[in-house]
Coordinates of C-alpha atoms in Angstrom, one line a residue:
X1 CA -14.5 -2.0 -18.0
X2 CA -15.1 0.4 -14.7
X3 CA -12.8 -0.5 -11.8
X4 CA -14.5 -2.2 -9.1
X5 CA -14.2 -0.7 -5.5
X6 CA -15.2 -2.7 -2.3
X7 CA -16.7 -0.5 0.1
X8 CA -16.7 -1.5 3.8
X9 CA -18.7 1.2 5.9
X10 CA -21.6 0.5 8.4
X11 CA -22.8 4.1 8.5
X12 CA -25.9 4.0 6.5
X13 CA -25.9 7.5 5.5
X14 CA -22.0 8.3 4.6
X15 CA -22.3 4.6 3.1
X16 CA -24.8 6.0 0.7
X17 CA -23.0 9.2 0.0
X18 CA -19.8 7.3 -0.6
X19 CA -21.5 4.7 -3.1
X20 CA -23.0 7.9 -4.9
X21 CA -19.6 9.8 -5.1
X22 CA -17.8 6.8 -6.5
X23 CA -20.2 5.9 -9.0
X24 CA -20.9 9.2 -10.5
X25 CA -16.5 9.2 -10.7
X26 CA -16.9 6.1 -12.7
X27 CA -16.4 3.3 -10.5
X28 CA -18.5 0.1 -9.8
X29 CA -19.2 -0.4 -6.3
X30 CA -19.8 -3.1 -3.6
X31 CA -20.9 -1.8 -0.4
X32 CA -20.8 -4.2 2.9
X33 CA -21.7 -2.8 6.1
X34 CA -20.4 -5.8 8.3
X35 CA -16.9 -6.7 9.4
X36 CA -17.5 -10.7 9.4
X37 CA -19.1 -10.4 6.0
X38 CA -16.0 -8.0 4.9
X39 CA -13.5 -10.8 6.1
X40 CA -15.3 -13.7 4.1
X41 CA -15.3 -11.4 0.9
X42 CA -12.8 -12.6 -1.9
X43 CA -10.4 -9.6 -2.8
X44 CA -9.8 -10.7 -6.6
X45 CA -12.5 -8.9 -8.3
X46 CA -11.6 -5.6 -7.0
X47 CA -9.3 -2.9 -7.9
X48 CA -9.2 -1.3 -4.3
X49 CA -11.0 -1.3 -0.9
X50 CA -12.3 1.8 1.3
X51 CA -12.3 0.0 5.0
X52 CA -14.0 1.9 7.7
X53 CA -12.2 0.6 11.2
X54 CA -15.3 0.6 13.8
X55 CA -17.3 -1.9 12.4
X56 CA -19.9 -4.4 13.8
X57 CA -18.3 -7.8 13.6
X58 CA -14.9 -8.1 12.9
X59 CA -13.0 -4.9 13.3
X60 CA -11.1 -2.9 10.4
X61 CA -7.8 -3.5 11.4
X62 CA -8.8 -7.4 11.8
X63 CA -10.4 -7.2 8.1
X64 CA -6.9 -5.6 6.6
X65 CA -4.9 -8.4 8.2
X66 CA -6.9 -10.6 6.4
X67 CA -7.0 -8.7 3.0
X68 CA -3.3 -8.4 3.3
X69 CA -2.5 -11.7 4.0
X70 CA -4.4 -13.3 0.9
X71 CA -3.9 -10.0 -1.8
X72 CA -1.9 -7.0 -2.5
X73 CA -5.4 -5.3 -2.9
X74 CA -4.9 -1.6 -2.3
X75 CA -6.5 -0.3 1.0
X76 CA -7.8 2.9 1.7
X77 CA -8.8 3.3 5.4
X78 CA -11.8 5.7 6.1
X79 CA -12.2 6.7 9.7
X80 CA -13.5 9.1 12.4
X81 CA -10.3 8.1 14.4
X82 CA -8.0 11.0 14.5
X83 CA -5.3 9.0 16.8
X84 CA -1.8 8.9 15.3
X85 CA -1.2 5.5 17.0
X86 CA -4.4 4.1 14.6
X87 CA -2.9 5.7 11.8
X88 CA 0.6 4.4 12.3
X89 CA -0.9 1.0 13.2
X90 CA -3.2 0.6 10.1
X91 CA 0.2 1.4 7.8
X92 CA 1.8 -1.0 9.9
X93 CA -0.2 -3.5 9.0
X94 CA -0.7 -2.6 5.0
X95 CA -3.0 0.1 4.4
X96 CA -2.1 2.4 2.0
X97 CA -3.8 5.5 2.7
X98 CA -5.9 6.6 6.0
X99 CA -8.3 9.3 5.6
X100 CA -10.1 10.8 8.5
X101 CA -13.8 11.8 8.7
X102 CA -15.3 14.5 7.7
X103 CA -13.7 14.5 4.5
X104 CA -14.3 16.1 1.0
X105 CA -15.9 13.7 -1.5
X106 CA -13.0 15.4 -4.2
X107 CA -10.4 14.4 -1.8
X108 CA -11.4 11.0 -1.5
X109 CA -11.7 10.6 -5.3
X110 CA -8.5 12.2 -6.3
X111 CA -7.1 9.6 -3.2
X112 CA -8.8 6.6 -5.0
X113 CA -7.6 7.7 -8.8
X114 CA -3.9 8.2 -7.5
X115 CA -3.6 4.9 -5.7
X116 CA -5.2 3.1 -8.9
X117 CA -2.6 5.1 -11.1
X118 CA 0.3 3.5 -9.1
X119 CA 0.0 -0.5 -9.2
X120 CA 3.2 -1.6 -10.5
X121 CA 2.9 -2.7 -14.5
X122 CA 3.8 -6.6 -14.8
X123 CA 6.2 -7.0 -18.0
X124 CA 7.1 -10.3 -19.1
X125 CA 8.3 -11.5 -15.8
X126 CA 9.7 -7.7 -14.6
X127 CA 8.0 -5.2 -11.9
X128 CA 8.2 -1.8 -14.0
X129 CA 7.7 1.2 -11.5
X130 CA 8.6 4.6 -13.3
X131 CA 11.7 4.4 -14.9
X132 CA 12.7 1.3 -12.5
X133 CA 12.4 -2.4 -14.5
X134 CA 13.0 -5.2 -11.9
X135 CA 13.4 -8.4 -13.5
X136 CA 12.0 -10.8 -10.7
X137 CA 13.4 -14.2 -12.6
X138 CA 16.6 -13.0 -13.7
X139 CA 17.1 -10.8 -10.5
X140 CA 18.4 -7.5 -12.1
X141 CA 17.9 -4.0 -12.1
X142 CA 17.5 -1.2 -15.1
X143 CA 17.1 2.1 -14.4
X144 CA 16.6 4.7 -17.0
X145 CA 17.8 1.7 -19.5
X146 CA 21.1 1.3 -17.6
X147 CA 21.6 -2.1 -15.6
X148 CA 22.4 -1.4 -11.8
X149 CA 24.4 -3.9 -9.8
X150 CA 22.6 -5.0 -6.6
X151 CA 23.5 -7.4 -3.9
X152 CA 21.0 -9.9 -2.9
X153 CA 19.6 -8.0 0.0
X154 CA 19.4 -4.6 -2.0
X155 CA 17.5 -6.4 -4.7
X156 CA 15.0 -8.4 -2.6
X157 CA 14.3 -4.9 -0.6
X158 CA 13.6 -3.1 -3.8
X159 CA 11.4 -6.1 -5.5
X160 CA 9.2 -5.7 -1.5
X161 CA 9.0 -2.1 -2.0
X162 CA 8.3 -2.3 -5.8
X163 CA 5.5 -4.9 -5.3
X164 CA 3.4 -2.3 -3.6
X165 CA 4.4 1.1 -5.1
X166 CA 3.2 4.1 -2.9
X167 CA 2.3 2.1 0.0
X168 CA 4.4 2.6 3.3
X169 CA 5.7 -0.8 4.0
X170 CA 6.5 -1.4 7.7
X171 CA 10.6 -1.6 8.9
X172 CA 9.8 -4.8 11.1
X173 CA 8.1 -6.9 8.1
X174 CA 11.2 -6.1 6.0
X175 CA 13.5 -7.1 8.5
X176 CA 11.4 -10.4 8.7
X177 CA 11.3 -10.9 5.0
X178 CA 14.1 -9.4 3.4
X179 CA 17.3 -9.5 5.8
X180 CA 18.7 -12.9 6.9
X181 CA 17.8 -13.0 10.6
X182 CA 20.7 -14.8 12.2
X183 CA 23.3 -12.5 10.1
X184 CA 21.4 -9.2 9.6
X185 CA 18.1 -9.0 11.1
X186 CA 17.9 -5.7 12.7
X187 CA 16.3 -2.5 11.9
X188 CA 19.8 -0.4 11.9
X189 CA 21.2 -3.0 9.2
X190 CA 17.9 -2.6 7.2
X191 CA 18.5 1.2 7.4
X192 CA 22.1 0.7 6.1
X193 CA 20.9 -1.5 3.1
X194 CA 18.4 1.0 2.4
X195 CA 20.8 3.8 2.3
X196 CA 23.3 1.6 -0.1
X197 CA 20.4 1.2 -2.6
X198 CA 19.7 4.9 -2.8
X199 CA 23.4 5.3 -3.8
X200 CA 23.3 3.0 -6.5
X201 CA 20.0 4.1 -7.4
X202 CA 21.6 7.3 -8.5
X203 CA 19.2 10.0 -10.1
X204 CA 16.3 7.7 -8.8
X205 CA 17.3 7.6 -5.1
X206 CA 14.2 9.9 -4.3
X207 CA 12.0 7.2 -5.1
X208 CA 12.9 5.2 -1.9
X209 CA 11.4 7.1 0.6
X210 CA 11.4 7.1 4.6
X211 CA 7.8 6.8 6.2
X212 CA 8.7 8.2 9.3
X213 CA 7.2 5.7 12.5
X214 CA 6.6 3.2 9.9
X215 CA 9.1 2.2 7.2
X216 CA 9.9 3.0 3.7
X217 CA 8.0 3.0 0.2
X218 CA 8.8 3.2 -3.2
X219 CA 7.3 6.1 -4.7
X220 CA 7.0 6.2 -8.3
X221 CA 5.7 9.7 -9.0
X222 CA 9.3 11.2 -7.5
X223 CA 11.2 11.9 -10.0
X224 CA 15.3 12.4 -10.3

């Protein structure tokens, strides 16, 4: 069955073009032109969402917040806004990619396919990202077949990144959701834990990447 894409774009001409390119690439597309309608849409049936920012009704970033609150659906922002602050804000809120208009259709299709290749595999209670096997229930990590000893914070940090591989995860979110706010809740402390995690990953340390101005991501395509 073809992957189903949710397209949220109010421009009639551009929307038809994007739908055509996606369908010719083998995807099934549901096209919505209003932010309020997009905010009410159930993300469960979709493999990925392509979201404009300037929409009638709910603003695109507000739609993104709602999507990220309820699901891990990958979201690509497609916008005419070139301001770096818009891009950073979208990534902070959980967007997986940001494409500016105008764009080449081939680039859009390539980015969609790349994002769809990246979801972590769920295997018997474990997240599998590249050569990393993260056993959520057993709280253990295996890298290249070898068991790696992690602290609680290091494991929770890696698991948080692994749930959305390839996506930039905001530093503030990691501080609030991974660190103990009474003992460890600073961004500087987060950086120290990331540094220690990288050392323990050894040959796979490059998978944990810094996204300047945003936070960190786990890149499954970064090899040894």
